[in-house]
Amino acid sequence: EVQLVESGGGLVQPGRSLKLSCAASGFTFSDYNMAWVRQAPTKGLEWVASISYGGSNTHYGDSVKGRFTISRDNAKSTLYLQMDSLRSEDTATYYCARLYSSYIGYYFDYWGQGVMVTVSS
Amino acid sequence: DIVLTQAPLSVSVTPGESASISCRSSKSLLSSKGITSLYWYLQKPGKSPQLLIYRMSNLASGVPDRFSGSGSETDFTLKISKVETEDVGVYYCAQFLEYPYTFGAGTKLELK
């Protein structure tokens, strides 16, 4: 059974940093691209960042580019999101998602339960 | 960026009746490989999103066949026939044709 378990969320002051983790199990982690998606309170879904299965290719949404860094440790089957220079508008539930990838396209096929990040003084 | 516009933003349905949700894309979602890169997700209350439909019209594993997806290159419809109580939640369309991946604003389905 595919499982994605996020951790590392919490309350943080504006301008500070936080690092999220996503522990994966039930599949060969190193075979899959992965991503982070967030959802502000009572709002919709926003893609944040993606990383290729080997970690060499990354993509970021404009709202986090230059502040957030996605990375992975395939030996530990763990995905990370380093969040720097946090702003109040980064307050959201952050989901880890597996990015199913094939020659005909991509999509999120599994999601974690999410972890809450609150940026406030 | 590709903008996905969903309508309605809220729908109230009597159990046993059908419901339709529209999603319109600002750009064709037909890929060079002939695949339409439009997906539907359901987020049940307090839960993470789950995949319902992939590549516009394919039912994800475990999804009841009361759900169906259809459309063209820019206009898409999710239909739920014989709505059940477990169908309550927010439905999102999403595109994975190109970065940034984008989602519609969501359609909240409630029961009358």
Short mmCIF file of C-alpha atoms in Angstrom, two decimals, chain A residues 6-64:
data_model
loop_
_atom_site.label_atom_id
_atom_site.label_comp_id
_atom_site.label_asym_id
_atom_site.label_seq_id
_atom_site.Cartn_x
_atom_site.Cartn_y
_atom_site.Cartn_z
CA GLU A 6 4.40 14.39 5.97
CA SER A 7 6.00 15.92 9.03
CA GLY A 8 7.78 19.06 10.16
CA GLY A 9 4.95 21.55 10.10
CA GLY A 10 4.11 24.05 12.80
CA LEU A 11 4.00 27.71 13.74
CA VAL A 12 6.84 29.87 12.48
CA GLN A 13 7.48 33.61 12.43
CA PRO A 14 7.61 35.56 9.17
CA GLY A 15 11.07 35.56 7.65
CA ARG A 16 12.10 32.33 9.36
CA SER A 17 12.67 28.88 7.88
CA LEU A 18 11.06 25.46 8.14
CA LYS A 19 11.79 22.10 6.56
CA LEU A 20 9.08 19.61 5.72
CA SER A 21 9.65 15.90 5.22
CA CYS A 22 7.59 13.25 3.49
CA ALA A 23 8.34 9.61 4.25
CA ALA A 24 7.30 7.28 1.46
CA SER A 25 6.57 3.56 1.62
CA GLY A 26 4.79 0.87 -0.32
CA PHE A 27 6.53 1.61 -3.63
CA THR A 28 10.00 2.07 -5.07
CA PHE A 29 10.53 5.73 -4.21
CA SER A 30 13.49 6.20 -6.54
CA ASP A 31 11.31 5.29 -9.55
CA TYR A 32 8.93 8.22 -9.15
CA ASN A 33 8.91 11.96 -9.58
CA MET A 34 7.45 13.70 -6.53
CA ALA A 35 5.84 17.01 -5.70
CA TRP A 36 4.52 19.34 -3.03
CA VAL A 37 1.06 20.88 -3.29
CA ARG A 38 -0.40 23.32 -0.78
CA GLN A 39 -3.83 24.49 0.25
CA ALA A 40 -4.35 27.73 2.15
CA PRO A 41 -7.17 27.64 4.72
CA THR A 42 -10.55 27.42 2.97
CA LYS A 43 -8.82 27.83 -0.40
CA GLY A 44 -8.06 25.63 -3.39
CA LEU A 45 -5.04 23.59 -4.39
CA GLU A 46 -1.76 25.13 -5.52
CA TRP A 47 1.15 23.20 -6.97
CA VAL A 48 4.37 24.27 -5.22
CA ALA A 49 7.28 22.25 -6.58
CA SER A 50 8.25 19.03 -8.32
CA ILE A 51 11.41 16.94 -8.47
CA SER A 52 12.49 14.20 -10.83
CA TYR A 53 13.06 10.66 -9.62
CA GLY A 54 16.83 11.12 -9.49
CA GLY A 55 16.66 14.60 -8.03
CA SER A 56 18.45 16.36 -10.86
CA ASN A 57 15.46 18.25 -12.24
CA THR A 58 13.28 20.57 -10.19
CA HIS A 59 10.45 22.97 -10.97
CA TYR A 60 8.87 25.65 -8.79
CA GLY A 61 5.78 27.77 -8.77
CA ASP A 62 6.40 31.49 -9.14
CA SER A 63 5.12 32.24 -5.64
CA VAL A 64 7.89 30.17 -4.00
#
